[in-house]
Short mmCIF file of C-alpha atoms in Angstrom, two decimals:
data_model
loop_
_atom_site.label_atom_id
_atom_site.label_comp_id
_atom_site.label_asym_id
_atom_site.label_seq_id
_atom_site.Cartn_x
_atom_site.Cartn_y
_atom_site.Cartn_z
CA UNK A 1 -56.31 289.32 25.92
CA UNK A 2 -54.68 289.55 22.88
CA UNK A 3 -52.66 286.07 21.19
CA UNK A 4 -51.76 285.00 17.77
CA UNK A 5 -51.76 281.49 16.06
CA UNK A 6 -49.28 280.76 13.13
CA UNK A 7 -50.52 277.24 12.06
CA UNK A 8 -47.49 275.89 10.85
CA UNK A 9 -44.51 275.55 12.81
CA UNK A 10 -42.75 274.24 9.49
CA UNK A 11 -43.19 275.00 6.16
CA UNK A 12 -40.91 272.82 3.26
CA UNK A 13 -40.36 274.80 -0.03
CA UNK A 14 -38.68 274.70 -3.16
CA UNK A 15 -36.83 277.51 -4.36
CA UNK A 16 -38.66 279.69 -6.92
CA UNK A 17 -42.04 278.27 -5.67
CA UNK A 18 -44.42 280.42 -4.04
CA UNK A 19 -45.08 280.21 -0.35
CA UNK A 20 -47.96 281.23 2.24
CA UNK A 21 -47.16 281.62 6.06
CA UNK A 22 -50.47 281.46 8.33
CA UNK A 23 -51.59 283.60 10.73
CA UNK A 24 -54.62 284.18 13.01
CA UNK A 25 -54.96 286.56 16.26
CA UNK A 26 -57.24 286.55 18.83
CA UNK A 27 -58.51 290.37 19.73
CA UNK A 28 -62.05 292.31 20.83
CA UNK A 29 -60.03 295.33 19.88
CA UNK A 30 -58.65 296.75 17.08
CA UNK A 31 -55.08 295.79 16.19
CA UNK A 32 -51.90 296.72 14.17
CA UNK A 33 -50.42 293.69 12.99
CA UNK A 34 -46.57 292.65 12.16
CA UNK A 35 -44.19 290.09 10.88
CA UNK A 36 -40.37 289.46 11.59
CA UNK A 37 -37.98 287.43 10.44
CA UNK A 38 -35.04 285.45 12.43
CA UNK A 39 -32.01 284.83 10.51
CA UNK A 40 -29.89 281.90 12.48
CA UNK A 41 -28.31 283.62 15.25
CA UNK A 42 -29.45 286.85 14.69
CA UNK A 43 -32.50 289.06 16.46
CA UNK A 44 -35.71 289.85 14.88
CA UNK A 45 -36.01 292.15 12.38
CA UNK A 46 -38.91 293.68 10.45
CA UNK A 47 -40.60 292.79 7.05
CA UNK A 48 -44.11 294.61 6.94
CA UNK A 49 -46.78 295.95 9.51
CA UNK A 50 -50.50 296.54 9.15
CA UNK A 51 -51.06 300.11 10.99
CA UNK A 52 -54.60 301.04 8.57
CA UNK A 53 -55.87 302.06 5.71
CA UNK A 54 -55.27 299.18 2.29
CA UNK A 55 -55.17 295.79 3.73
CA UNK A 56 -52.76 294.79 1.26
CA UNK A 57 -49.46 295.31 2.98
CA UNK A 58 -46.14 295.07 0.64
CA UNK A 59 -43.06 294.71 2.92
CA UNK A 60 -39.12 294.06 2.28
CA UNK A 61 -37.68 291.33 0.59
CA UNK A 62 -40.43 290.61 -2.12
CA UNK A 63 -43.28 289.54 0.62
CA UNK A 64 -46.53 291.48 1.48
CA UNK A 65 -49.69 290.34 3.46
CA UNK A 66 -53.26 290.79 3.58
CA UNK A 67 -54.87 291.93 6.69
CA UNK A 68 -58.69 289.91 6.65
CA UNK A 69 -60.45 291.24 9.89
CA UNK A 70 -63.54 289.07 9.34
CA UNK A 71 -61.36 285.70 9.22
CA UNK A 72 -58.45 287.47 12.03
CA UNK A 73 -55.78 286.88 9.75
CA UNK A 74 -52.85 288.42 8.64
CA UNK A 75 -50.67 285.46 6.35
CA UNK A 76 -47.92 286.69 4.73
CA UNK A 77 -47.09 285.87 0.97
CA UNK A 78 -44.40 285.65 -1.15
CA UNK A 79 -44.61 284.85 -5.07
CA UNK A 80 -41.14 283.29 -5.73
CA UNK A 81 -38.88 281.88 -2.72
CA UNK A 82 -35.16 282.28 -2.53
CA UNK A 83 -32.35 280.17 -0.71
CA UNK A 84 -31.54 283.17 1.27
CA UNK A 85 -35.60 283.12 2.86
CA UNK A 86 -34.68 280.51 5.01
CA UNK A 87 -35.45 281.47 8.65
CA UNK A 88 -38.00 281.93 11.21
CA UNK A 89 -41.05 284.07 11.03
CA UNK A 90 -43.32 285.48 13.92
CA UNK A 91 -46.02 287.05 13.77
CA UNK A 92 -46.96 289.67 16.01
CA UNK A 93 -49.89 291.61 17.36
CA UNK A 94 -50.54 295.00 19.46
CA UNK A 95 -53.84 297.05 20.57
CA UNK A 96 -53.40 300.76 20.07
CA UNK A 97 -56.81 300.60 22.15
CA UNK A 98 -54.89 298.77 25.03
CA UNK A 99 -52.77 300.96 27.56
CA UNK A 100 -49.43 299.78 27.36
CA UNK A 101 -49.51 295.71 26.39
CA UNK A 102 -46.48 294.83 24.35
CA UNK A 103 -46.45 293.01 21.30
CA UNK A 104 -47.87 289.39 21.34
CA UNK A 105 -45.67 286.93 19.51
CA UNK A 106 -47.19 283.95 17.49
CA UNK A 107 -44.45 280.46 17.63
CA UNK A 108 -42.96 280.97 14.86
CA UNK A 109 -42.80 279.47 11.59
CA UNK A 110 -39.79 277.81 10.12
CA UNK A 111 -39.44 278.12 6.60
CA UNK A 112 -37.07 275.82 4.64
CA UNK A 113 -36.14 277.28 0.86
CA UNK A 114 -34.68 273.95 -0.70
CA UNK A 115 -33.00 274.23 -3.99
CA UNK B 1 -26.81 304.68 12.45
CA UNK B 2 -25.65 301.74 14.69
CA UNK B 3 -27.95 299.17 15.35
CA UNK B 4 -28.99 297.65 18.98
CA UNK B 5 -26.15 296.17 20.13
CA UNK B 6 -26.33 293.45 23.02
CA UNK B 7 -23.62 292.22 25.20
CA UNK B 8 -22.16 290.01 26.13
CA UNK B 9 -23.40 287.72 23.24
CA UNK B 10 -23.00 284.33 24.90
CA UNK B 11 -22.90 283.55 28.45
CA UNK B 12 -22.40 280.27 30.19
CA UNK B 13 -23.59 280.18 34.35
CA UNK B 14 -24.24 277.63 36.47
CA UNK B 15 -27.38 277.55 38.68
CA UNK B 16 -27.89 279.92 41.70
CA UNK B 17 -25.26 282.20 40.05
CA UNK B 18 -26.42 286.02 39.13
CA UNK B 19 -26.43 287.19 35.53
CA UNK B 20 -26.53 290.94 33.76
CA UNK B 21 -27.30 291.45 30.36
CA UNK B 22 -26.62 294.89 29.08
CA UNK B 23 -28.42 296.21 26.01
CA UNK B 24 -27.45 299.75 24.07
CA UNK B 25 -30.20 300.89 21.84
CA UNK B 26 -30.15 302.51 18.82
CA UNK B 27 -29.20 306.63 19.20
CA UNK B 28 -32.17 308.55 19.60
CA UNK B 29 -34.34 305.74 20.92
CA UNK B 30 -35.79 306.32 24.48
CA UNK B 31 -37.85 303.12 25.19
CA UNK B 32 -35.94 299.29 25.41
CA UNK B 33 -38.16 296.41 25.50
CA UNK B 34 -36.66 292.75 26.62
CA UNK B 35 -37.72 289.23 25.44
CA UNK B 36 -36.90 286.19 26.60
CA UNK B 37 -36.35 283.46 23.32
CA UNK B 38 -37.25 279.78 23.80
CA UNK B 39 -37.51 276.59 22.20
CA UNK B 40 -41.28 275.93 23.87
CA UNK B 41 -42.41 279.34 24.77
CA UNK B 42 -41.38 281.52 21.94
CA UNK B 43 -41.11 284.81 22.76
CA UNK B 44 -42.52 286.26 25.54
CA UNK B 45 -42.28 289.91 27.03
CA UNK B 46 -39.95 290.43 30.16
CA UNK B 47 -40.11 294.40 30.41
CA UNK B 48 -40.50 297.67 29.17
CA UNK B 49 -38.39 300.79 29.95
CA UNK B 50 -38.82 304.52 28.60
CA UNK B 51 -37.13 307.21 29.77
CA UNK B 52 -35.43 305.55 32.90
CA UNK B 53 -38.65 304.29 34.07
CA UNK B 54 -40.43 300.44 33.88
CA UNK B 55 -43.73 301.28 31.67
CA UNK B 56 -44.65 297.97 31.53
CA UNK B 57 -43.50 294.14 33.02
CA UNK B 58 -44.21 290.41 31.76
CA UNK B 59 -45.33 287.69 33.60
CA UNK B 60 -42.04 286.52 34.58
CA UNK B 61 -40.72 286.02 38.66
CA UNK B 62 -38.95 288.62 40.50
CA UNK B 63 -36.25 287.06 39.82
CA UNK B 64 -35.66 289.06 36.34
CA UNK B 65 -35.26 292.73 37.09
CA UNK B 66 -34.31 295.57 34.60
CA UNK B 67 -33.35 298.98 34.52
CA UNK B 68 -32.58 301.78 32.32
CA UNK B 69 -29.71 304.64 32.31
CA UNK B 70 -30.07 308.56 31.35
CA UNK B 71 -28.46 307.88 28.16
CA UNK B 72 -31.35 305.04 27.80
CA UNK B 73 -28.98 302.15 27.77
CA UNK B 74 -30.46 299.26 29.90
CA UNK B 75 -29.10 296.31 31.52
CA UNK B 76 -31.62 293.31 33.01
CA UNK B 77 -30.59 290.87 35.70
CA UNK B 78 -31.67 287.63 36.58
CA UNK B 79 -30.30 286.32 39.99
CA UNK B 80 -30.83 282.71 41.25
CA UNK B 81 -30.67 281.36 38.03
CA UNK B 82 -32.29 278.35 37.23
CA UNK B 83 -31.54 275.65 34.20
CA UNK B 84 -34.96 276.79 32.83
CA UNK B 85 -33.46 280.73 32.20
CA UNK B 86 -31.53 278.73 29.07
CA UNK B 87 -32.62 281.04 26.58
CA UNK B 88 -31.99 283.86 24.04
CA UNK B 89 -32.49 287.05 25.27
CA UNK B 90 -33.77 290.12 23.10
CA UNK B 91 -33.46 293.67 23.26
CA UNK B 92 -35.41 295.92 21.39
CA UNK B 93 -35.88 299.48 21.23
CA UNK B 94 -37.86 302.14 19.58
CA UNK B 95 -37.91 306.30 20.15
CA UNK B 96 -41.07 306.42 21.86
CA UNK B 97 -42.88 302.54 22.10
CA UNK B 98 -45.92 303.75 20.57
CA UNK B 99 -48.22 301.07 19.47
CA UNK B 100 -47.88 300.98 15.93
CA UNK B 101 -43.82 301.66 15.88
CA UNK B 102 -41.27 299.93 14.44
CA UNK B 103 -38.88 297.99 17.17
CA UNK B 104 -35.50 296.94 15.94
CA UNK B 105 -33.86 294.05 17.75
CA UNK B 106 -30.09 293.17 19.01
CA UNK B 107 -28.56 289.85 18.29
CA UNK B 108 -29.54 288.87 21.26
CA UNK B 109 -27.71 287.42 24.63
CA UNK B 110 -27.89 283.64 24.38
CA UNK B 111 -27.70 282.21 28.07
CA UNK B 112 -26.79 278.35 29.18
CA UNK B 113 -27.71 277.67 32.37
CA UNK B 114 -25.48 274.21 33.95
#
């Protein structure tokens, strides 16, 4: 079975500084690999997926992430924060080896911009 | 293109009543997925539909039932409700739910169980 760890459930930054959001998944398969982000009282919406090919993924909104499939992670970078990158980010894993499982959804990380 | 759009957005019940959440996906889009949203479980996976029929279910009681239209609109219902259905609950949908596509999410249908 497929599951995903974000290691911080709250992550404190300034504004302009650079930030790192953690993940790890658990697979025996292969795996395609996203993130979302959850604006406050809004649904989930996409910033990058890892499908094949570079592991270097760049995504919306300035951030990219490196798929590492010796360590099982997938954190997600961004070089210079902004007020406005205050939300919630999941993580997210499916199998394209795997019939029909859905996506598996890490916590969550809460990311605080603070000016 | 319109977004998924969700209604009702808020909903307020009281426990043993019957709820339906209706959920209008994006035009083109054939397969609807549902979440349920909370606090200490995150999100987990309720059901699948494509094409008018369930591909795939969560672990959830049989309590939570779905279904999708011809014109691939779904609704999911959740009768006997209990204080621990409080929770935000996301539709998503996609044209064909194949593993590496893109699934764009409503606003969601946030539920208070009293």
């Amino acid at each position: 079975a497929q599951s995903v760890t974000q290691l911080d459930s709250q992550v404190p930054v300034f504004e302009e500084a650079p930030v790192e959001l953690r993940c790890n998944y658990s697979s025996s398969v292969s795996v395609y690999l996203f993130w979302y982000v959850q604006y406050p009282n809004q649904g989930l919406q996409l910033l990058l997926k890892y499908l094949s090919g570079s592991t270097l993924v760049k995504g919306i909104n300035g951030f990219e992430a490196e798929f590492n499939k010796s360590q099982t992670s997938f954190h997600l970078r961004k070089p210079s924060v902004h007020i406005s990158d205050t939300a919630e980010y999941f993580c997210a894993v499916s199998s394209p080896n795997s019939g029909n499982t859905p996506l598996v959804f890490g916590k969550g990380t809460r990311l605080s911009v603070i000016a | 293109k319109a977004g998924v759009t969700q209604t009702p957005r808020y909903l307020i019940k009281t426990r043993g009543q019957q709820v339906t959440l209706s959920c209008s996906p994006i035009s083109g889009h054939r397969s609807v997925s549902w979440y349920q949203q909370t606090p200490g479980q995150g999100l987990q996976f309720l059901f699948e539909y494509f094409s008018e029929t369930q591909r795939n279910k969560g672990n959830f009681p049989g309590r939570f039932s779905g279904r999708q239209f011809s014109n691939s609109r779904s609704e999911m219902n959740v009768s006997t409700l209990e204080l621990g259905d409080s929770a935000l609950y996301l539709c998503a949908s996609s044209y064909t739910a194949s593993k590496g596509e893109t699934q764009y999410f409503g606003p969601g249908t946030r539920l208070l169980v009293l």
